[in-house]
CSV table of N, CA and C in Angstrom, one decimal:
chain,number,residue,atom,x,y,z
A,1,MET,N,-27.0,66.2,-21.4
A,1,MET,CA,-25.7,66.7,-21.8
A,1,MET,C,-24.5,67.3,-21.0
A,2,GLY,N,-23.4,67.7,-21.2
A,2,GLY,CA,-22.7,67.4,-19.6
A,2,GLY,C,-21.4,69.0,-20.3
A,3,ILE,N,-22.0,70.0,-19.8
A,3,ILE,CA,-19.8,70.8,-19.5
A,3,ILE,C,-19.1,70.3,-18.7
A,4,LEU,N,-17.5,70.7,-19.6
A,4,LEU,CA,-16.9,70.6,-18.1
A,4,LEU,C,-15.9,72.2,-18.0
A,5,SER,N,-15.7,71.6,-16.8
A,5,SER,CA,-14.9,73.3,-16.5
A,5,SER,C,-13.5,72.8,-16.0
A,6,THR,N,-12.4,73.8,-15.1
A,6,THR,CA,-11.7,74.1,-14.1
A,6,THR,C,-11.9,75.2,-13.9
A,7,ASN,N,-11.3,75.1,-11.6
A,7,ASN,CA,-12.5,76.0,-11.4
A,7,ASN,C,-10.6,76.5,-11.2
A,8,GLU,N,-10.9,78.1,-9.7
A,8,GLU,CA,-10.4,78.4,-9.9
A,8,GLU,C,-9.0,77.1,-8.3
A,9,LYS,N,-8.8,76.0,-7.9
A,9,LYS,CA,-7.5,75.2,-7.9
A,9,LYS,C,-7.4,74.7,-8.6
A,10,ARG,N,-8.1,74.5,-10.2
A,10,ARG,CA,-7.0,74.2,-11.3
A,10,ARG,C,-7.9,72.1,-11.2
A,11,GLN,N,-9.1,72.4,-10.8
A,11,GLN,CA,-9.5,71.1,-10.9
A,11,GLN,C,-10.2,70.4,-12.1
A,12,LEU,N,-10.8,69.4,-12.5
A,12,LEU,CA,-11.6,69.3,-13.2
A,12,LEU,C,-13.2,69.6,-12.5
A,13,VAL,N,-13.5,70.4,-14.0
A,13,VAL,CA,-15.6,70.5,-13.0
A,13,VAL,C,-16.4,69.5,-13.9
A,14,PHE,N,-17.0,69.0,-13.7
A,14,PHE,CA,-17.8,68.0,-14.5
A,14,PHE,C,-19.2,68.0,-14.3
A,15,THR,N,-20.0,68.6,-14.7
A,15,THR,CA,-21.8,69.0,-14.5
A,15,THR,C,-22.8,69.3,-15.6
A,16,ASN,N,-23.3,67.5,-14.9
A,16,ASN,CA,-24.6,67.0,-15.7
A,16,ASN,C,-25.7,67.4,-15.6
A,17,VAL,N,-25.6,68.6,-17.1
A,17,VAL,CA,-27.6,69.6,-16.4
A,17,VAL,C,-28.4,68.9,-16.8
A,18,GLU,N,-28.4,68.3,-17.6
A,18,GLU,CA,-30.2,67.0,-17.4
A,18,GLU,C,-30.3,67.4,-16.1
A,19,TYR,N,-29.5,65.9,-15.1
A,19,TYR,CA,-29.6,65.9,-13.8
A,19,TYR,C,-29.2,66.1,-13.0
A,20,LYS,N,-28.9,67.4,-13.4
A,20,LYS,CA,-28.5,68.6,-12.4
A,20,LYS,C,-27.0,68.1,-10.8
A,21,PHE,N,-25.8,68.0,-12.0
A,21,PHE,CA,-25.6,67.4,-10.1
A,21,PHE,C,-23.3,67.9,-10.3
A,22,THR,N,-22.9,68.1,-10.2
A,22,THR,CA,-21.6,68.4,-10.1
A,22,THR,C,-20.6,67.6,-9.7
A,23,LEU,N,-19.5,67.5,-10.4
A,23,LEU,CA,-18.7,66.5,-10.1
A,23,LEU,C,-16.9,67.3,-10.2
A,24,THR,N,-17.2,67.0,-8.7
A,24,THR,CA,-15.4,67.8,-9.2
A,24,THR,C,-14.0,66.6,-8.9
A,25,PHE,N,-13.2,66.9,-10.3
A,25,PHE,CA,-12.1,66.5,-9.4
A,25,PHE,C,-10.9,66.5,-9.3
A,26,PRO,N,-9.8,65.8,-8.5
A,26,PRO,CA,-8.7,66.6,-8.4
A,26,PRO,C,-8.1,66.7,-8.9
A,27,ALA,N,-7.4,68.2,-8.8
A,27,ALA,CA,-6.6,68.4,-10.1
A,27,ALA,C,-5.3,67.6,-10.8
A,28,GLY,N,-5.7,67.7,-12.0
A,28,GLY,CA,-4.4,66.8,-12.6
A,28,GLY,C,-4.8,65.2,-13.3
A,29,TRP,N,-6.2,65.4,-13.0
A,29,TRP,CA,-7.1,64.5,-13.0
A,29,TRP,C,-7.5,64.9,-14.9
A,30,MET,N,-7.8,64.1,-15.9
A,30,MET,CA,-7.9,65.5,-17.5
A,30,MET,C,-8.7,64.5,-17.2
A,31,VAL,N,-9.6,64.4,-19.4
A,31,VAL,CA,-9.9,63.7,-20.1
A,31,VAL,C,-9.3,63.8,-20.8
A,32,TRP,N,-9.9,62.6,-21.7
A,32,TRP,CA,-9.1,61.8,-22.9
A,32,TRP,C,-10.3,62.2,-24.2
A,33,ASN,N,-11.7,62.3,-24.8
A,33,ASN,CA,-12.4,62.5,-25.3
A,33,ASN,C,-13.7,63.4,-24.9
A,34,GLU,N,-14.7,63.8,-25.9
A,34,GLU,CA,-15.6,64.4,-25.3
A,34,GLU,C,-17.3,64.2,-25.6
A,35,ALA,N,-16.6,62.5,-25.0
A,35,ALA,CA,-17.9,61.9,-24.6
A,35,ALA,C,-19.1,63.1,-23.7
A,36,TYR,N,-18.0,63.1,-22.3
A,36,TYR,CA,-18.9,64.5,-21.4
A,36,TYR,C,-19.7,65.2,-21.9
A,37,LYS,N,-20.1,65.3,-23.0
A,37,LYS,CA,-21.4,66.8,-23.6
A,37,LYS,C,-22.4,66.2,-24.0
A,38,SER,N,-23.0,64.7,-23.6
A,38,SER,CA,-23.4,64.0,-24.2
A,38,SER,C,-24.4,63.6,-22.2
A,39,GLY,N,-23.3,63.6,-21.3
A,39,GLY,CA,-23.3,63.7,-20.5
A,39,GLY,C,-22.8,62.5,-19.9
A,40,TYR,N,-22.3,61.1,-20.1
A,40,TYR,CA,-21.1,60.6,-19.6
A,40,TYR,C,-19.3,61.0,-19.5
A,41,VAL,N,-18.9,61.2,-18.4
A,41,VAL,CA,-17.3,61.2,-18.4
A,41,VAL,C,-17.0,60.1,-17.8
A,42,GLN,N,-15.9,60.0,-18.3
A,42,GLN,CA,-14.1,59.2,-18.4
A,42,GLN,C,-12.9,60.5,-18.0
A,43,VAL,N,-12.0,60.4,-16.9
A,43,VAL,CA,-11.2,60.9,-16.1
A,43,VAL,C,-10.3,59.9,-15.5
A,44,PHE,N,-9.2,61.0,-16.3
A,44,PHE,CA,-7.7,59.2,-15.8
A,44,PHE,C,-7.3,60.6,-14.7
A,45,ASN,N,-5.9,59.6,-14.0
A,45,ASN,CA,-5.1,60.9,-13.6
A,45,ASN,C,-3.3,60.1,-14.5
A,46,TYR,N,-3.9,59.9,-15.5
A,46,TYR,CA,-2.6,59.9,-16.0
A,46,TYR,C,-3.0,60.4,-18.1
A,47,PRO,N,-1.4,60.2,-18.2
A,47,PRO,CA,-1.5,60.3,-19.7
A,47,PRO,C,-2.3,59.1,-21.0
A,48,GLN,N,-2.6,59.9,-22.1
A,48,GLN,CA,-3.3,59.0,-22.5
A,48,GLN,C,-2.4,57.0,-23.1
A,49,GLU,N,-1.3,57.9,-23.5
A,49,GLU,CA,-0.7,57.5,-24.5
A,49,GLU,C,0.0,56.4,-23.3
A,50,LEU,N,0.5,55.9,-21.7
A,50,LEU,CA,0.7,55.2,-21.1
A,50,LEU,C,-1.2,53.9,-20.5
A,51,ALA,N,-1.8,54.2,-21.0
A,51,ALA,CA,-3.6,53.2,-21.4
A,51,ALA,C,-2.6,52.3,-21.6
A,52,SER,N,-2.9,50.8,-21.8
A,52,SER,CA,-2.7,49.8,-22.1
A,52,SER,C,-4.1,48.5,-23.1
A,53,PRO,N,-3.4,48.5,-24.3
A,53,PRO,CA,-4.3,48.5,-25.7
A,53,PRO,C,-6.2,48.5,-25.1
A,54,LYS,N,-6.3,48.1,-23.8
A,54,LYS,CA,-7.8,46.5,-23.6
A,54,LYS,C,-8.1,47.5,-22.3
A,55,GLY,N,-6.7,48.4,-21.4
A,55,GLY,CA,-7.8,49.3,-21.0
A,55,GLY,C,-7.4,49.3,-19.9
A,56,GLY,N,-6.8,48.2,-18.9
A,56,GLY,CA,-6.9,47.2,-17.9
A,56,GLY,C,-5.8,48.1,-17.3
A,57,PHE,N,-6.2,47.6,-15.4
A,57,PHE,CA,-4.7,48.4,-14.7
A,57,PHE,C,-3.9,47.2,-13.9
A,58,VAL,N,-4.1,45.9,-14.1
A,58,VAL,CA,-3.6,45.2,-13.7
A,58,VAL,C,-2.0,45.6,-13.3
A,59,GLY,N,-1.8,45.9,-12.1
A,59,GLY,CA,0.1,46.0,-12.6
A,59,GLY,C,0.3,46.7,-12.1
A,60,LYS,N,-0.3,48.3,-12.3
A,60,LYS,CA,0.4,49.3,-12.5
A,60,LYS,C,-0.5,50.5,-11.6
A,61,SER,N,0.5,50.2,-10.6
A,61,SER,CA,0.9,51.5,-9.0
A,61,SER,C,0.4,52.6,-9.7
A,62,GLY,N,-0.5,53.6,-9.3
A,62,GLY,CA,-1.2,54.8,-9.3
A,62,GLY,C,-1.2,54.8,-10.3
A,63,LEU,N,-2.2,54.6,-11.1
A,63,LEU,CA,-2.8,54.7,-12.9
A,63,LEU,C,-4.7,54.0,-12.3
A,64,ASN,N,-5.5,55.3,-12.5
A,64,ASN,CA,-7.3,55.6,-12.3
A,64,ASN,C,-7.7,55.6,-13.1
A,65,LYS,N,-8.3,55.2,-13.5
A,65,LYS,CA,-10.7,56.0,-14.0
A,65,LYS,C,-11.0,56.2,-13.2
A,66,ILE,N,-11.4,57.4,-13.8
A,66,ILE,CA,-13.7,56.9,-12.7
A,66,ILE,C,-14.6,57.4,-14.3
A,67,GLU,N,-15.3,56.6,-13.9
A,67,GLU,CA,-16.4,56.5,-15.2
A,67,GLU,C,-17.9,57.4,-14.4
A,68,THR,N,-18.9,58.5,-14.9
A,68,THR,CA,-19.6,58.0,-14.5
A,68,THR,C,-21.1,57.2,-15.5
A,69,TYR,N,-22.0,57.4,-15.3
A,69,TYR,CA,-23.0,56.7,-16.0
A,69,TYR,C,-24.7,57.0,-15.4
A,70,ILE,N,-25.0,57.7,-15.2
A,70,ILE,CA,-26.9,56.9,-15.4
A,70,ILE,C,-27.6,55.9,-15.8
A,71,LEU,N,-28.2,55.5,-15.1
A,71,LEU,CA,-28.6,53.8,-15.1
A,71,LEU,C,-29.6,54.0,-14.1
A,72,ASN,N,-30.9,53.3,-15.1
A,72,ASN,CA,-31.9,52.6,-13.9
A,72,ASN,C,-32.3,52.0,-12.8
A,73,SER,N,-31.1,51.2,-12.4
A,73,SER,CA,-31.4,50.6,-11.6
A,73,SER,C,-29.7,51.0,-10.2
A,74,ASN,N,-29.9,50.6,-9.0
A,74,ASN,CA,-28.8,50.8,-8.0
A,74,ASN,C,-28.2,48.9,-7.9
A,75,VAL,N,-28.0,48.1,-8.4
A,75,VAL,CA,-27.8,46.9,-8.5
A,75,VAL,C,-26.6,46.7,-9.6
A,76,TYR,N,-25.2,45.7,-9.1
A,76,TYR,CA,-24.0,45.6,-10.3
A,76,TYR,C,-25.7,44.7,-11.0
A,77,THR,N,-24.9,44.4,-12.2
A,77,THR,CA,-25.4,44.3,-13.7
A,77,THR,C,-24.0,43.3,-13.4
A,78,ARG,N,-23.7,41.7,-13.4
A,78,ARG,CA,-22.2,41.1,-13.8
A,78,ARG,C,-22.1,40.4,-14.7
A,79,SER,N,-21.0,40.5,-15.4
A,79,SER,CA,-20.2,40.9,-17.1
A,79,SER,C,-20.5,39.4,-17.1
A,80,LEU,N,-20.6,39.1,-19.2
A,80,LEU,CA,-19.8,37.8,-19.3
A,80,LEU,C,-18.7,37.7,-19.3
A,81,GLU,N,-18.4,39.3,-20.4
A,81,GLU,CA,-16.9,40.7,-20.8
A,81,GLU,C,-16.5,39.8,-19.9
A,82,TYR,N,-16.2,40.2,-19.0
A,82,TYR,CA,-15.1,40.5,-17.7
A,82,TYR,C,-15.8,39.7,-16.1
A,83,PRO,N,-15.8,39.0,-16.1
A,83,PRO,CA,-16.1,37.7,-16.1
A,83,PRO,C,-15.5,37.7,-13.9
A,84,GLU,N,-16.3,37.9,-13.0
A,84,GLU,CA,-16.4,38.8,-11.5
A,84,GLU,C,-15.7,37.1,-10.5
A,85,LYS,N,-14.9,37.6,-10.1
A,85,LYS,CA,-14.2,36.4,-8.3
A,85,LYS,C,-15.4,37.5,-7.4
A,86,GLU,N,-15.2,37.7,-6.8
A,86,GLU,CA,-15.4,38.0,-6.5
A,86,GLU,C,-16.8,39.6,-6.1
A,87,ILE,N,-18.1,40.0,-5.2
A,87,ILE,CA,-18.4,40.8,-5.7
A,87,ILE,C,-19.4,41.4,-4.1
A,88,SER,N,-19.1,42.2,-3.7
A,88,SER,CA,-19.3,42.8,-2.4
A,88,SER,C,-19.6,44.0,-2.3
A,89,SER,N,-21.2,44.3,-1.2
A,89,SER,CA,-22.4,45.5,-1.7
A,89,SER,C,-22.6,46.2,-0.1
A,90,GLU,N,-22.6,46.7,-0.3
A,90,GLU,CA,-23.9,47.7,1.0
A,90,GLU,C,-23.8,49.2,0.5
A,91,ASN,N,-24.7,49.9,2.0
A,91,ASN,CA,-24.8,50.9,1.4
A,91,ASN,C,-24.8,52.0,2.7
A,92,ILE,N,-23.7,53.0,2.4
A,92,ILE,CA,-23.0,54.1,3.2
A,92,ILE,C,-23.8,55.4,3.5
A,93,VAL,N,-23.5,55.7,3.9
A,93,VAL,CA,-23.7,57.9,3.7
A,93,VAL,C,-22.9,58.3,4.1
A,94,PHE,N,-22.9,59.6,2.4
A,94,PHE,CA,-22.5,60.9,2.7
A,94,PHE,C,-23.5,61.9,3.4
A,95,GLY,N,-23.0,62.9,4.1
A,95,GLY,CA,-23.8,64.1,4.6
A,95,GLY,C,-25.4,63.5,5.0
A,96,LEU,N,-26.4,63.5,4.2
A,96,LEU,CA,-27.6,63.8,3.7
A,96,LEU,C,-27.9,62.8,2.2
A,97,ASN,N,-26.9,61.8,2.2
A,97,ASN,CA,-26.5,61.1,0.9
A,97,ASN,C,-27.5,59.4,1.2
A,98,THR,N,-27.3,58.6,0.8
A,98,THR,CA,-27.0,57.2,1.1
A,98,THR,C,-26.8,56.5,-0.9
A,99,PHE,N,-26.3,55.9,-1.0
A,99,PHE,CA,-24.8,54.9,-2.0
A,99,PHE,C,-25.1,54.1,-1.2
A,100,THR,N,-25.4,53.4,-2.5
A,100,THR,CA,-24.9,51.5,-2.7
A,100,THR,C,-23.7,51.9,-2.6
A,101,LYS,N,-22.9,51.3,-2.8
A,101,LYS,CA,-21.3,50.7,-2.6
A,101,LYS,C,-20.5,49.3,-3.3
A,102,THR,N,-20.7,49.3,-4.3
A,102,THR,CA,-20.0,48.0,-4.7
A,102,THR,C,-18.5,47.8,-5.4
A,103,ARG,N,-18.4,46.5,-4.6
A,103,ARG,CA,-16.7,46.0,-4.9
A,103,ARG,C,-16.2,44.9,-5.6
A,104,VAL,N,-15.7,45.4,-6.9
A,104,VAL,CA,-15.0,44.3,-8.0
A,104,VAL,C,-14.3,43.3,-8.2
A,105,GLU,N,-13.3,42.3,-7.1
A,105,GLU,CA,-12.8,41.8,-8.4
A,105,GLU,C,-12.7,41.0,-9.2
A,106,LEU,N,-12.0,40.7,-10.3
A,106,LEU,CA,-12.5,40.3,-11.1
A,106,LEU,C,-11.4,39.3,-11.4
A,107,GLN,N,-12.2,38.3,-12.4
A,107,GLN,CA,-11.5,36.4,-12.3
A,107,GLN,C,-9.6,37.6,-12.8
A,108,ASP,N,-8.9,38.5,-13.6
A,108,ASP,CA,-7.6,39.0,-13.4
A,108,ASP,C,-6.8,39.4,-12.9
A,109,GLY,N,-7.3,39.9,-11.7
A,109,GLY,CA,-7.4,40.1,-11.0
A,109,GLY,C,-7.5,41.3,-10.5
A,110,GLU,N,-8.3,42.2,-11.1
A,110,GLU,CA,-8.1,44.3,-11.4
A,110,GLU,C,-9.6,44.3,-10.3
A,111,LYS,N,-9.7,45.6,-9.8
A,111,LYS,CA,-10.6,45.3,-8.9
A,111,LYS,C,-11.4,47.0,-9.3
A,112,PHE,N,-12.5,47.2,-8.6
A,112,PHE,CA,-13.0,49.0,-9.2
A,112,PHE,C,-14.0,48.3,-7.9
A,113,VAL,N,-14.3,49.5,-7.7
A,113,VAL,CA,-15.7,50.2,-6.9
A,113,VAL,C,-16.6,50.8,-7.5
A,114,SER,N,-17.8,50.5,-7.2
A,114,SER,CA,-18.6,51.5,-8.4
A,114,SER,C,-19.6,52.0,-6.8
A,115,TYR,N,-20.4,53.3,-7.8
A,115,TYR,CA,-21.2,53.5,-6.2
A,115,TYR,C,-21.9,53.9,-7.2
A,116,TYR,N,-23.4,53.5,-6.7
A,116,TYR,CA,-24.7,54.6,-7.2
A,116,TYR,C,-25.0,55.2,-5.9
A,117,ILE,N,-26.1,56.2,-6.5
A,117,ILE,CA,-26.9,57.5,-6.4
A,117,ILE,C,-27.5,57.6,-6.7
A,118,GLN,N,-29.0,57.7,-5.8
A,118,GLN,CA,-29.8,57.7,-6.6
A,118,GLN,C,-30.2,59.6,-6.9
A,119,VAL,N,-30.2,60.2,-7.8
A,119,VAL,CA,-30.7,61.7,-8.8
A,119,VAL,C,-32.3,62.0,-8.1
A,120,PRO,N,-32.1,63.2,-7.6
A,120,PRO,CA,-32.8,63.9,-6.7
A,120,PRO,C,-34.4,64.1,-7.9
A,121,GLU,N,-35.5,63.3,-7.4
A,121,GLU,CA,-36.8,63.6,-8.2
A,121,GLU,C,-37.2,63.2,-9.6
A,122,THR,N,-35.9,61.9,-9.4
A,122,THR,CA,-35.7,61.2,-10.9
A,122,THR,C,-36.2,59.7,-10.4
A,123,ASN,N,-36.3,58.5,-11.4
A,123,ASN,CA,-36.3,57.0,-10.7
A,123,ASN,C,-34.5,56.4,-11.2
A,124,LYS,N,-34.6,57.0,-11.9
A,124,LYS,CA,-32.4,57.1,-12.3
A,124,LYS,C,-31.2,57.2,-10.8
A,125,PHE,N,-30.3,56.2,-11.2
A,125,PHE,CA,-28.8,56.6,-10.7
A,125,PHE,C,-27.6,56.8,-10.8
A,126,LEU,N,-26.6,57.9,-10.7
A,126,LEU,CA,-25.4,57.9,-11.0
A,126,LEU,C,-25.0,57.0,-10.7
A,127,ASN,N,-24.1,56.8,-11.6
A,127,ASN,CA,-22.7,55.3,-11.5
A,127,ASN,C,-22.0,56.1,-11.9
A,128,VAL,N,-21.0,56.0,-10.8
A,128,VAL,CA,-19.5,56.6,-10.6
A,128,VAL,C,-18.3,54.9,-9.9
A,129,VAL,N,-17.4,55.1,-10.7
A,129,VAL,CA,-17.0,53.6,-10.7
A,129,VAL,C,-15.1,54.2,-11.0
A,130,ILE,N,-14.9,53.9,-10.0
A,130,ILE,CA,-13.3,53.9,-10.2
A,130,ILE,C,-12.3,53.0,-10.4
A,131,TYR,N,-11.5,52.4,-11.1
A,131,TYR,CA,-10.4,51.6,-11.9
A,131,TYR,C,-9.4,51.4,-11.3
A,132,GLY,N,-8.7,50.8,-11.3
A,132,GLY,CA,-7.4,51.1,-11.0
A,132,GLY,C,-6.6,50.9,-9.8
A,133,ASP,N,-4.9,51.6,-9.1
A,133,ASP,CA,-4.8,51.0,-8.2
A,133,ASP,C,-5.6,52.0,-7.3
A,134,GLU,N,-5.7,50.7,-5.8
A,134,GLU,CA,-6.9,50.4,-5.2
A,134,GLU,C,-6.1,51.7,-4.0
A,135,LYS,N,-5.1,52.3,-4.1
A,135,LYS,CA,-4.3,53.2,-3.2
A,135,LYS,C,-5.4,53.8,-2.9
A,136,ASN,N,-6.0,54.4,-4.9
A,136,ASN,CA,-6.3,55.9,-5.4
A,136,ASN,C,-8.0,55.5,-5.2
A,137,PHE,N,-8.7,54.4,-4.3
A,137,PHE,CA,-10.0,53.8,-4.3
A,137,PHE,C,-10.0,55.4,-3.5
A,138,SER,N,-9.9,55.8,-2.3
A,138,SER,CA,-10.7,57.2,-1.4
A,138,SER,C,-10.6,58.0,-2.3
A,139,VAL,N,-10.0,58.1,-3.3
A,139,VAL,CA,-10.3,60.4,-4.6
A,139,VAL,C,-11.6,59.9,-4.7
A,140,LEU,N,-12.5,59.1,-5.3
A,140,LEU,CA,-13.6,58.3,-4.7
A,140,LEU,C,-14.4,58.9,-3.8
A,141,GLU,N,-14.0,58.6,-3.1
A,141,GLU,CA,-15.2,58.2,-2.0
A,141,GLU,C,-15.0,60.4,-1.5
A,142,THR,N,-13.9,61.5,-2.0
A,142,THR,CA,-13.5,62.4,-1.8
A,142,THR,C,-14.4,63.6,-2.7
A,143,VAL,N,-14.3,62.6,-4.0
A,143,VAL,CA,-15.5,63.5,-5.2
A,143,VAL,C,-16.7,63.6,-4.5
A,144,LEU,N,-17.3,62.2,-4.6
A,144,LEU,CA,-18.8,61.9,-3.9
A,144,LEU,C,-19.1,62.8,-2.6
A,145,LYS,N,-18.4,63.3,-1.8
A,145,LYS,CA,-18.5,63.9,-0.7
A,145,LYS,C,-18.5,65.2,-1.0
A,146,GLY,N,-18.9,65.4,-2.4
A,146,GLY,CA,-19.0,67.1,-3.3
A,146,GLY,C,-20.1,67.5,-3.2
A,147,LEU,N,-20.8,66.3,-3.7
A,147,LEU,CA,-22.5,65.9,-4.5
A,147,LEU,C,-23.6,67.0,-3.2
């Protein structure tokens, strides 16, 4: 179960009640649906009417989407539907947390970065992914440093 709120800085705040973590997104990011109530969240830095029918981002300067999932593994799973051109992974440290960071470039040129963070006291992983304009990928690291 998830709760969505806005803080005094007008930032979007997502709290996952079941796994006890909170993510704070920059001011101006928005949610388009109510999936967050089930613990899954998608946030966007642009209005829904600018989205492409397939959800792709190639060539769309400044547009990004962040998604979160709870998974049983911290290993990227290859996709048959979205074939990959290149995949690389590394472990990075933010404060006391070690994350697995995976960079993916798809055959169509779309790129995304995926982070896997162990949920304390569980065998689960929080997977947080940013899609879209690479110039904004650092936003996600800022969000994750708040964990």
